[in-house]
């Protein structure tokens, strides 16, 4: 009995010291990575952690709708449970380089009747003097849907609709107003974003990915109804093609869609940009219709410190800007990110000049 107890004790001590060693070496390598790369851009705010910045100009002022990162203590896993955000805060600035105002809680999970957990990347839009905040959250059965909340002010507080948007699913809504005043909502994200669990508009509860040599899962788009609260017509799958006109394949991790869909338009060209997830890049594809198809072009933003990469692109005062996040401020903690901005250049041939966030 005595021997058994001391063997168990020895095994436990060895196991826990190994686990500790792994953790310490992971932390040391993250620290080294952060120290080795000097950020070119400062965090827009540093009193809270913010991520997934969706930027818009409303009434000549720049508004940023980010996720509000917190340290919930939930361990990191592939399901992304460690992103356990509970409210939204809006940022605004009058001019680039000027003061950034954080406007307090715009919407809290307690005030979203259908939501269970995880307020992920939001976006906003305006119509007829009202402002709409679109957001993903897991419902009480742990399935991601998109919600919408309304305010008279771009900074909230927003009042959530009692139910998710009918026909919506998955994560990362972004809303684009086209020149004719129509609004389109883009969404979807694989892995923790659950897109792979939806088939023909139904939640299967099972991860179902294509084979590596089959077309990748596609981001989704729908037109918003006149009331901005519901979808007008069917949800469509967005085709992303390579230059020979073939669909990007599931095994093409450097180019396939993962999450963070965004659209902007220059002249007659629609630029559809997104994150490649496990290859950590923001890439883009172009087309001549807001619903696609889009042809893959290249990289907007190289990988940043932290696992996720998520952005938006907006024109303000005659210049284009990329809004993105990284984890330098938290010393590399993936779930504690800070939003930043950088000028973005469209080159004369229509391509985007790749941005790298660090000096090396
Ligand atoms: O912030 C939570 C999730 O991480 C977002 O919804 C994804 O796009 C990724 O940035």
XYZ file of C-alpha atoms in Angstrom, residues 8-337:
330
model
C 1.407 7.358 -7.730
C 2.876 10.412 -6.032
C 6.076 10.151 -8.095
C 4.072 9.768 -11.323
C 1.915 12.779 -10.416
C 4.952 14.918 -9.590
C 6.631 13.927 -12.896
C 3.439 14.579 -14.891
C 2.800 17.958 -13.298
C 6.402 19.093 -13.685
C 6.318 18.026 -17.376
C 3.075 19.956 -17.912
C 4.662 22.950 -16.221
C 7.759 22.667 -18.408
C 5.613 22.574 -21.552
C 3.643 25.632 -20.406
C 6.782 27.561 -19.500
C 8.459 26.779 -22.802
C 5.294 27.795 -24.725
C 5.203 31.066 -22.799
C 8.927 31.617 -23.338
C 8.645 31.088 -27.096
C 5.650 33.444 -27.352
C 7.551 36.063 -25.352
C 10.569 35.640 -27.665
C 8.305 36.051 -30.721
C 6.750 39.239 -29.333
C 10.167 40.661 -28.367
C 11.638 39.888 -31.793
C 8.991 41.758 -33.759
C 8.571 45.500 -33.294
C 5.001 46.663 -34.070
C 4.714 49.353 -36.701
C 1.319 50.492 -35.399
C 0.100 51.326 -31.885
C -2.987 49.820 -30.284
C -5.898 52.234 -30.759
C -6.867 51.760 -27.105
C -4.910 50.044 -24.349
C -7.238 50.209 -21.318
C -9.260 47.236 -22.619
C -8.500 44.440 -25.100
C -10.296 44.717 -28.444
C -10.322 42.580 -31.611
C -12.024 41.957 -34.973
C -12.370 45.672 -35.856
C -15.180 46.547 -38.285
C -14.705 50.184 -39.282
C -17.237 52.516 -40.907
C -17.574 56.214 -41.545
C -20.938 57.489 -40.338
C -21.659 61.242 -40.565
C -17.987 61.983 -41.424
C -16.690 60.306 -38.262
C -14.842 57.002 -38.018
C -16.498 54.308 -35.873
C -14.938 50.969 -35.044
C -17.044 48.026 -33.898
C -14.677 45.500 -32.277
C -15.049 42.400 -30.140
C -14.242 43.119 -26.487
C -11.691 40.510 -25.388
C -11.578 39.404 -21.753
C -9.604 36.888 -19.747
C -12.297 34.409 -18.721
C -9.808 31.795 -17.511
C -11.217 29.206 -19.956
C -8.292 27.160 -21.350
C -7.376 27.429 -25.043
C -8.914 24.720 -27.259
C -9.726 24.092 -30.963
C -13.383 24.873 -30.257
C -12.224 28.432 -29.386
C -14.012 28.401 -26.016
C -11.335 30.795 -24.703
C -12.925 33.595 -26.739
C -15.619 34.143 -24.121
C -16.566 37.770 -24.731
C -19.617 39.211 -22.942
C -20.218 42.716 -24.312
C -19.475 45.173 -27.108
C -17.816 48.602 -26.866
C -17.716 51.067 -29.785
C -14.616 53.175 -30.566
C -14.665 56.450 -32.502
C -12.230 59.020 -33.842
C -12.655 62.396 -35.539
C -9.396 62.123 -37.476
C -6.614 59.629 -38.080
C -3.971 59.971 -35.369
C -6.405 61.865 -33.102
C -7.974 60.781 -29.817
C -9.829 57.499 -29.778
C -12.972 57.468 -27.633
C -14.330 54.253 -26.144
C -18.056 54.752 -25.568
C -18.840 52.223 -22.808
C -21.026 49.137 -23.046
C -23.063 49.241 -26.268
C -24.672 45.809 -25.849
C -24.274 43.174 -23.169
C -24.957 39.431 -23.344
C -27.467 39.737 -20.472
C -29.613 41.896 -22.765
C -29.721 39.424 -25.669
C -32.642 37.116 -24.823
C -31.539 34.194 -27.044
C -27.756 34.286 -26.417
C -25.877 31.771 -24.285
C -22.215 32.725 -24.688
C -19.409 34.097 -26.871
C -20.126 37.499 -28.421
C -17.758 37.303 -31.399
C -16.864 39.656 -34.260
C -19.613 42.256 -34.897
C -20.347 44.840 -37.579
C -22.690 47.812 -37.956
C -24.737 49.602 -40.598
C -27.028 52.624 -40.803
C -30.259 53.365 -42.637
C -32.828 56.151 -42.282
C -31.208 57.563 -39.131
C -31.119 54.228 -37.266
C -27.994 52.188 -36.481
C -27.848 48.392 -36.548
C -25.317 46.209 -34.761
C -24.949 42.710 -36.248
C -23.256 40.097 -34.097
C -22.698 36.337 -33.724
C -23.385 34.516 -30.478
C -23.972 30.932 -29.408
C -27.554 30.274 -28.374
C -28.374 28.302 -25.241
C -27.787 25.016 -27.156
C -24.282 26.198 -28.124
C -25.080 26.823 -31.792
C -23.830 30.046 -33.411
C -26.397 32.375 -35.017
C -26.369 36.023 -36.031
C -28.302 38.637 -34.094
C -29.142 42.277 -34.698
C -29.658 45.158 -32.271
C -30.941 48.698 -32.953
C -30.039 52.171 -31.719
C -30.604 55.836 -32.564
C -26.873 56.426 -32.081
C -23.823 54.836 -33.756
C -22.365 54.223 -30.287
C -25.453 52.593 -28.783
C -26.806 51.470 -26.434
C -28.294 48.930 -28.840
C -31.500 46.991 -28.168
C -31.319 43.383 -29.308
C -34.095 41.708 -31.261
C -35.627 38.851 -29.249
C -34.548 36.124 -31.713
C -31.562 35.556 -34.029
C -31.957 36.673 -37.665
C -34.093 33.990 -39.354
C -32.037 31.935 -41.824
C -28.691 33.115 -40.369
C -26.006 30.859 -38.892
C -22.302 30.633 -38.054
C -20.194 33.747 -37.282
C -18.524 36.992 -38.367
C -21.291 39.042 -40.007
C -20.177 42.028 -42.056
C -22.606 44.362 -43.764
C -21.889 46.241 -46.975
C -23.994 49.050 -48.435
C -23.697 49.110 -52.205
C -23.916 52.252 -54.338
C -27.638 51.669 -55.001
C -28.399 51.606 -51.235
C -28.863 47.784 -51.042
C -27.301 46.127 -47.995
C -25.608 42.732 -48.140
C -24.656 40.619 -45.130
C -21.610 38.324 -45.435
C -20.911 35.629 -42.853
C -19.406 32.243 -41.992
C -16.409 30.706 -40.326
C -15.114 27.124 -40.130
C -13.737 25.167 -37.099
C -15.069 26.977 -33.977
C -17.321 29.072 -36.245
C -19.380 25.904 -37.047
C -19.943 26.544 -40.809
C -18.965 22.900 -41.454
C -21.965 21.768 -39.378
C -24.584 23.299 -41.717
C -26.075 21.525 -44.714
C -28.948 22.889 -46.822
C -29.799 25.459 -44.155
C -29.949 22.819 -41.373
C -27.623 22.365 -38.377
C -26.261 18.806 -38.392
C -24.239 19.041 -35.160
C -21.437 17.146 -36.952
C -18.216 18.458 -38.458
C -18.320 17.670 -42.159
C -15.373 18.949 -44.187
C -14.696 18.325 -47.886
C -11.721 16.178 -48.878
C -8.527 18.140 -49.535
C -8.986 17.878 -53.325
C -12.614 19.064 -53.214
C -13.809 22.705 -53.286
C -13.453 24.447 -49.915
C -16.445 25.408 -47.783
C -17.759 28.756 -48.974
C -18.572 31.968 -47.150
C -22.215 33.040 -47.306
C -24.027 36.195 -48.418
C -27.624 37.383 -48.375
C -29.354 40.647 -49.136
C -30.800 42.409 -46.101
C -34.496 43.294 -46.200
C -35.652 46.869 -46.230
C -36.153 46.732 -42.425
C -32.455 45.710 -41.947
C -33.635 43.019 -39.500
C -34.191 40.046 -41.777
C -32.785 38.383 -44.878
C -34.312 39.160 -48.251
C -34.272 35.890 -50.172
C -32.011 32.893 -49.923
C -28.554 32.694 -48.401
C -26.047 32.205 -51.244
C -22.642 30.514 -51.239
C -19.803 32.713 -52.478
C -17.487 31.167 -55.035
C -13.770 31.898 -54.670
C -11.874 30.847 -57.773
C -8.234 30.646 -58.735
C -6.959 32.475 -61.821
C -7.837 29.526 -64.071
C -11.468 29.678 -62.924
C -11.363 26.559 -60.687
C -12.693 26.706 -57.115
C -10.096 27.083 -54.346
C -9.762 23.632 -52.734
C -10.240 22.637 -49.110
C -6.607 21.474 -48.880
C -5.332 24.868 -50.082
C -4.945 26.276 -46.546
C -3.002 29.293 -47.821
C -5.946 30.544 -49.867
C -9.166 28.909 -48.712
C -11.800 30.836 -46.742
C -11.688 30.361 -42.962
C -13.547 33.369 -41.408
C -13.707 37.214 -41.254
C -15.391 38.059 -44.585
C -15.246 41.736 -45.589
C -16.039 43.618 -48.766
C -15.014 47.003 -50.122
C -15.379 48.533 -53.568
C -12.927 50.606 -55.573
C -14.279 51.918 -58.876
C -16.298 49.042 -60.328
C -14.306 46.306 -58.532
C -15.502 44.493 -55.412
C -12.662 43.338 -53.143
C -13.665 40.337 -51.018
C -11.137 39.795 -48.211
C -11.009 37.128 -45.497
C -8.824 35.261 -43.025
C -7.160 31.964 -43.939
C -7.311 30.888 -40.259
C -4.662 28.243 -39.638
C -2.257 29.916 -42.105
C -2.990 33.227 -40.338
C -3.223 35.569 -43.340
C -5.734 38.124 -44.584
C -6.108 37.524 -48.328
C -8.372 38.930 -51.035
C -10.198 38.067 -54.209
C -11.906 40.422 -56.676
C -15.062 40.407 -58.780
C -17.676 42.575 -60.417
C -20.725 41.495 -58.411
C -21.191 41.832 -54.598
C -22.363 38.212 -54.457
C -19.338 36.900 -56.346
C -17.769 34.936 -57.883
C -14.427 36.366 -56.798
C -10.997 35.523 -58.184
C -8.141 35.064 -55.724
C -5.499 37.808 -55.983
C -3.094 37.818 -53.026
C -2.265 38.732 -49.444
C -3.499 41.906 -47.704
C -1.886 41.291 -44.299
C 0.834 38.847 -43.280
C 0.358 36.815 -40.069
C 0.270 38.810 -36.841
C 1.226 37.963 -33.249
C -1.571 35.736 -31.923
C -3.408 32.901 -33.702
C -6.293 34.867 -35.240
C -6.130 37.472 -37.978
C -9.270 39.564 -38.611
C -9.645 42.916 -40.325
C -11.772 45.483 -42.130
C -10.971 47.959 -44.923
C -12.512 51.439 -45.101
C -11.931 54.748 -46.837
C -11.697 57.808 -44.582
C -10.773 61.356 -45.581
C -9.672 60.236 -49.056
C -7.349 57.418 -47.919
C -7.881 53.686 -47.500
C -7.120 52.019 -44.165
C -6.753 48.455 -42.956
C -8.025 47.809 -39.425
C -6.635 44.672 -37.797
C -5.673 43.252 -34.402
C -2.717 41.522 -32.813
C -1.684 40.244 -29.389
C 1.520 42.208 -28.782
C 0.032 44.277 -25.938
C -0.879 41.139 -23.952
C 2.545 39.584 -24.575
C 1.170 37.142 -27.162
C -2.047 35.900 -25.497
C -4.222 34.858 -28.436
C -7.526 35.715 -26.734
C -6.324 39.173 -25.566
C -5.928 41.293 -28.696
